[in-house]
Amino acid sequence: MKLNPDLIAAEWVAYAQRLGPGGDLHDVRDADRDGPDEPEQLLITLLIRNPAGALEVVAAILKLTDDPWVLSYLGAGPIEDLIHDDPGLLQTIMTFQPADRLAVALRDVSTTGLPREIRTVLDRVAWTGRI
């Protein structure tokens, strides 16, 4: 089966919006949630098995939404996982557009345990809001 980053991105964004403020899953504990979390699980599987495919989905998500909550969730989740698994991927991620959306996402990446040069880049983005 061929990877369809746009379809995965659309499903992931819809799922993330349900988790965000105003979403029907926002105040529901993880263990009490009914309904599928396939978009989340699919992206987690891609992060583990196919980082290049996960990068394609992340790029598609950035093009699809400007929702600050979803972008923060993207940064603190998939982008953070990609960078922590392979700090060298930050160089590729920094080329993604739109840059303003990417900056919002990168502000929520935890820098704990990352090499100093990676922390420096992420801290600069967090402080300036620019790539």
XYZ file of N, CA and C in Angstrom:
393
model
N 0.835 -1.175 0.000
C 0.000 0.000 0.000
C 0.882 1.241 0.000
N 0.598 2.182 -0.879
C 1.368 3.413 -0.982
C 0.932 4.414 0.088
N 1.907 5.067 0.671
C 1.664 6.076 1.688
C 0.969 7.284 1.067
N -0.121 7.742 1.682
C -0.813 8.947 1.245
C -0.697 9.983 2.364
N 0.374 10.804 2.345
C 0.602 11.752 3.433
C -0.547 12.740 3.626
N -1.175 13.170 2.536
C -2.255 14.147 2.663
C -3.459 13.560 3.385
N -3.791 12.321 3.083
C -4.924 11.662 3.748
C -4.620 11.433 5.226
N -3.428 10.947 5.527
C -3.040 10.727 6.919
C -3.036 12.060 7.665
N -2.520 13.101 7.024
C -2.476 14.426 7.653
C -3.885 14.926 7.966
N -4.793 14.789 7.031
C -6.175 15.263 7.247
C -6.822 14.509 8.408
N -6.624 13.211 8.462
C -7.213 12.418 9.550
C -6.558 12.756 10.886
N -5.245 12.969 10.883
C -4.537 13.306 12.118
C -4.981 14.671 12.632
N -5.120 15.657 11.740
C -5.564 16.990 12.148
C -6.966 16.918 12.740
N -7.873 16.190 12.097
C -9.239 16.059 12.608
C -9.225 15.428 14.005
N -8.396 14.410 14.186
C -8.281 13.761 15.493
C -7.711 14.747 16.520
N -6.652 15.453 16.164
C -6.027 16.406 17.084
C -7.006 17.509 17.474
N -7.811 17.967 16.537
C -8.796 19.003 16.854
C -9.827 18.493 17.859
N -10.150 17.221 17.791
C -11.084 16.640 18.768
C -10.469 16.620 20.166
N -9.142 16.552 20.243
C -8.457 16.545 21.536
C -8.278 17.950 22.093
N -8.315 18.951 21.230
C -8.024 20.320 21.624
C -9.182 21.023 22.290
N -8.946 22.259 22.702
C -9.997 23.057 23.331
C -11.241 23.109 22.445
N -12.375 22.828 23.039
C -13.628 22.826 22.285
C -13.922 21.506 21.602
N -12.953 20.604 21.572
C -13.160 19.302 20.946
C -13.894 18.346 21.873
N -14.565 17.389 21.301
C -15.372 16.476 22.111
C -14.535 15.523 22.962
N -13.236 15.431 22.725
C -12.368 14.570 23.532
C -11.483 15.363 24.486
N -11.626 16.692 24.494
C -10.702 17.553 25.238
C -10.644 17.235 26.730
N -11.770 17.041 27.350
C -11.794 16.811 28.797
C -11.953 15.345 29.169
N -11.748 14.453 28.216
C -11.919 13.026 28.455
C -10.540 12.404 28.675
N -10.396 11.687 29.780
C -9.116 11.013 30.052
C -8.835 9.981 28.971
N -7.553 9.757 28.681
C -7.157 8.785 27.650
C -7.856 7.445 27.826
N -7.874 6.939 29.058
C -8.437 5.610 29.308
C -9.952 5.569 29.100
N -10.609 6.719 29.159
C -12.067 6.764 29.046
C -12.554 7.118 27.644
N -11.638 7.309 26.722
C -12.040 7.721 25.377
C -12.658 6.559 24.614
N -13.795 6.844 24.022
C -14.399 5.897 23.091
C -14.023 6.346 21.693
N -13.982 5.434 20.793
C -13.712 5.807 19.411
C -12.278 5.545 19.023
N -12.061 5.531 17.755
C -10.743 5.152 17.239
C -9.710 6.263 17.384
N -8.483 5.855 17.609
C -7.365 6.791 17.565
C -6.392 6.359 16.473
N -6.956 5.773 15.392
C -6.118 5.272 14.308
C -5.170 6.318 13.736
N -5.621 7.571 13.552
C -4.670 8.551 13.002
C -3.435 8.715 13.890
N -3.654 8.730 15.189
C -2.542 8.859 16.126
C -1.638 7.633 16.050
N -2.237 6.461 16.069
C -1.463 5.223 16.037
C -0.715 5.052 14.715
N -1.336 5.446 13.625
C -0.690 5.337 12.324
C 0.555 6.221 12.263
N 0.443 7.441 12.767
C 1.600 8.327 12.739
C 2.687 7.817 13.682
N 2.309 7.265 14.823
C 3.298 6.683 15.735
C 4.031 5.528 15.050
N 3.290 4.693 14.343
C 3.906 3.577 13.616
C 4.865 4.094 12.549
N 4.461 5.136 11.831
C 5.357 5.716 10.823
C 6.629 6.262 11.463
N 6.494 6.910 12.617
C 7.658 7.459 13.300
C 8.680 6.365 13.587
N 8.175 5.197 13.939
C 9.055 4.083 14.306
C 9.608 3.370 13.076
N 8.733 3.072 12.131
C 9.112 2.217 11.005
C 9.533 2.959 9.745
N 9.058 4.191 9.588
C 9.290 4.903 8.335
C 9.414 6.405 8.613
N 10.541 6.822 9.211
C 10.694 8.245 9.527
C 10.546 9.161 8.308
N 10.974 8.708 7.138
C 10.821 9.539 5.932
C 9.338 9.744 5.624
N 8.539 8.707 5.784
C 7.101 8.832 5.590
C 6.478 9.746 6.630
N 6.945 9.648 7.885
C 6.448 10.526 8.943
C 6.780 11.981 8.624
N 7.964 12.224 8.074
C 8.329 13.590 7.681
C 7.371 14.126 6.616
N 6.984 13.282 5.675
C 6.025 13.702 4.646
C 4.689 14.079 5.267
N 4.256 13.305 6.245
C 2.985 13.601 6.907
C 3.090 14.902 7.703
N 4.186 15.108 8.407
C 4.384 16.348 9.162
C 4.335 17.550 8.214
N 5.014 17.457 7.084
C 4.991 18.551 6.107
C 3.566 18.804 5.613
N 2.807 17.745 5.388
C 1.418 17.889 4.923
C 0.549 18.524 6.000
N 0.767 18.169 7.260
C -0.008 18.761 8.358
C 0.248 20.252 8.428
N 1.510 20.653 8.298
C 1.840 22.085 8.351
C 1.135 22.868 7.245
N 0.965 22.268 6.091
C 0.280 22.940 4.982
C -1.232 22.973 5.187
N -1.732 22.032 5.975
C -3.173 21.842 6.112
C -3.821 22.726 7.170
N -3.112 23.032 8.249
C -3.762 23.740 9.353
C -2.903 24.859 9.911
N -3.590 25.901 10.385
C -2.915 26.963 11.117
C -3.424 27.029 12.560
N -4.153 26.006 12.981
C -4.693 25.927 14.336
C -3.525 25.845 15.327
N -3.357 26.854 16.192
C -2.213 26.868 17.110
C -2.157 25.654 18.033
N -3.326 25.178 18.470
C -3.319 24.021 19.364
C -2.828 22.780 18.621
N -3.306 22.581 17.415
C -2.899 21.416 16.619
C -1.408 21.507 16.303
N -0.922 22.692 15.965
C 0.499 22.852 15.670
C 1.359 22.572 16.905
N 0.899 23.012 18.073
C 1.620 22.723 19.314
C 1.643 21.228 19.598
N 0.512 20.574 19.353
C 0.402 19.125 19.546
C 1.335 18.396 18.571
N 1.433 18.912 17.366
C 2.344 18.350 16.368
C 3.792 18.484 16.833
N 4.136 19.646 17.377
C 5.502 19.864 17.851
C 5.864 18.999 19.035
N 4.959 18.936 20.012
C 5.221 18.182 21.235
C 5.090 16.676 21.027
N 4.566 16.278 19.888
C 4.379 14.853 19.600
C 5.299 14.379 18.495
N 4.771 14.306 17.277
C 5.551 13.718 16.173
C 6.880 14.419 15.875
N 6.889 15.752 15.848
C 8.153 16.432 15.536
C 9.179 16.169 16.626
N 8.740 16.261 17.879
C 9.656 15.995 18.992
C 10.214 14.572 18.912
N 9.350 13.618 18.627
C 9.806 12.229 18.518
C 10.826 12.066 17.399
N 10.562 12.673 16.258
C 11.498 12.573 15.134
C 12.862 13.150 15.497
N 12.864 14.330 16.123
C 14.126 15.000 16.456
C 14.870 14.230 17.549
N 14.151 13.705 18.523
C 14.820 12.955 19.592
C 15.379 11.633 19.071
N 14.693 11.018 18.114
C 15.206 9.774 17.531
C 16.398 10.015 16.624
N 16.396 11.159 15.920
C 17.483 11.489 15.000
C 17.612 13.004 14.916
N 18.440 13.603 15.791
C 18.568 15.061 15.810
C 18.925 15.664 14.453
N 19.560 14.888 13.591
C 19.909 15.379 12.260
C 18.692 15.704 11.401
N 17.519 15.154 11.762
C 16.306 15.444 10.988
C 15.844 16.887 11.137
N 16.327 17.576 12.174
C 15.919 18.976 12.343
C 16.280 19.800 11.114
N 17.408 19.503 10.500
C 17.827 20.239 9.303
C 16.773 20.107 8.200
N 16.239 18.935 8.000
C 15.182 18.725 7.006
C 13.904 19.409 7.430
N 13.521 19.237 8.700
C 12.281 19.820 9.204
C 12.301 21.342 9.070
N 13.454 21.954 9.269
C 13.560 23.423 9.198
C 13.261 23.964 7.796
N 13.225 23.106 6.793
C 12.925 23.563 5.434
C 11.426 23.540 5.142
N 10.624 22.951 6.038
C 9.190 22.814 5.796
C 8.504 24.179 5.800
N 7.471 24.283 5.000
C 6.689 25.516 4.881
C 5.241 25.227 5.228
N 4.497 26.188 5.640
C 4.854 27.577 5.921
C 5.677 27.709 7.206
N 6.690 28.564 7.133
C 7.640 28.721 8.229
C 6.979 29.219 9.504
N 5.971 30.072 9.392
C 5.331 30.591 10.607
C 4.614 29.472 11.363
N 4.016 28.542 10.655
C 3.349 27.410 11.301
C 4.386 26.475 11.927
N 5.472 26.261 11.222
C 6.540 25.422 11.744
C 7.099 26.018 13.035
N 7.263 27.333 13.072
C 7.784 27.992 14.277
C 6.867 27.738 15.472
N 5.557 27.789 15.257
C 4.604 27.507 16.338
C 4.795 26.074 16.830
N 4.926 25.139 15.910
C 5.099 23.737 16.285
C 6.416 23.510 17.030
N 7.480 24.116 16.559
C 8.797 23.880 17.157
C 8.917 24.447 18.568
N 8.086 25.424 18.910
C 8.141 25.986 20.267
C 7.816 24.949 21.334
N 7.084 23.899 20.964
C 6.671 22.905 21.953
C 7.499 21.627 21.929
N 8.599 21.636 21.220
C 9.510 20.488 21.226
C 10.376 20.575 22.481
N 10.381 19.511 23.275
C 11.241 19.468 24.454
C 12.689 19.326 24.008
N 13.553 20.132 24.591
C 14.971 20.083 24.219
C 15.799 19.235 25.176
N 15.178 18.683 26.184
C 15.881 17.855 27.161
C 16.554 16.672 26.465
N 17.841 16.546 26.695
C 18.590 15.418 26.155
C 19.081 15.585 24.730
N 18.770 16.704 24.109
C 19.224 16.933 22.736
C 20.620 17.549 22.728
N 21.383 17.357 21.655
C 22.698 17.998 21.554
C 22.568 19.519 21.623
N 23.609 20.169 22.128
C 23.587 21.619 22.335
C 23.228 22.391 21.073
N 23.775 21.997 19.916
C 23.502 22.757 18.691
C 22.026 22.666 18.288
N 21.393 21.541 18.570
C 19.971 21.377 18.275
C 19.145 22.214 19.257
N 19.524 22.168 20.547
C 18.835 22.988 21.557
C 18.931 24.462 21.211
N 20.088 24.884 20.738
C 20.287 26.299 20.398
C 19.331 26.732 19.291
N 19.198 25.915 18.264
C 18.283 26.235 17.157
C 16.852 26.293 17.665
N 16.441 25.299 18.428
C 15.063 25.264 18.921
C 14.785 26.412 19.889
N 15.750 26.744 20.732
C 15.576 27.877 21.651
C 15.439 29.186 20.887
N 16.226 29.338 19.823
C 16.126 30.564 19.013
C 14.736 30.689 18.402
N 14.218 29.599 17.872
C 12.875 29.614 17.280
C 11.838 29.946 18.354
N 11.994 29.344 19.537
C 11.044 29.592 20.620
C 11.043 31.054 21.043
N 12.207 31.667 21.098
C 12.305 33.048 21.539
C 11.910 34.055 20.472
N 12.249 33.769 19.231
C 11.987 34.747 18.163
C 10.689 34.480 17.414
N 10.231 33.226 17.432
C 9.040 32.872 16.649
C 9.320 32.786 15.163
N 10.599 32.746 14.807
C 10.979 32.671 13.390
C 11.937 31.518 13.154
N 11.873 31.018 11.926
C 12.774 29.940 11.522
C 14.099 30.544 11.081
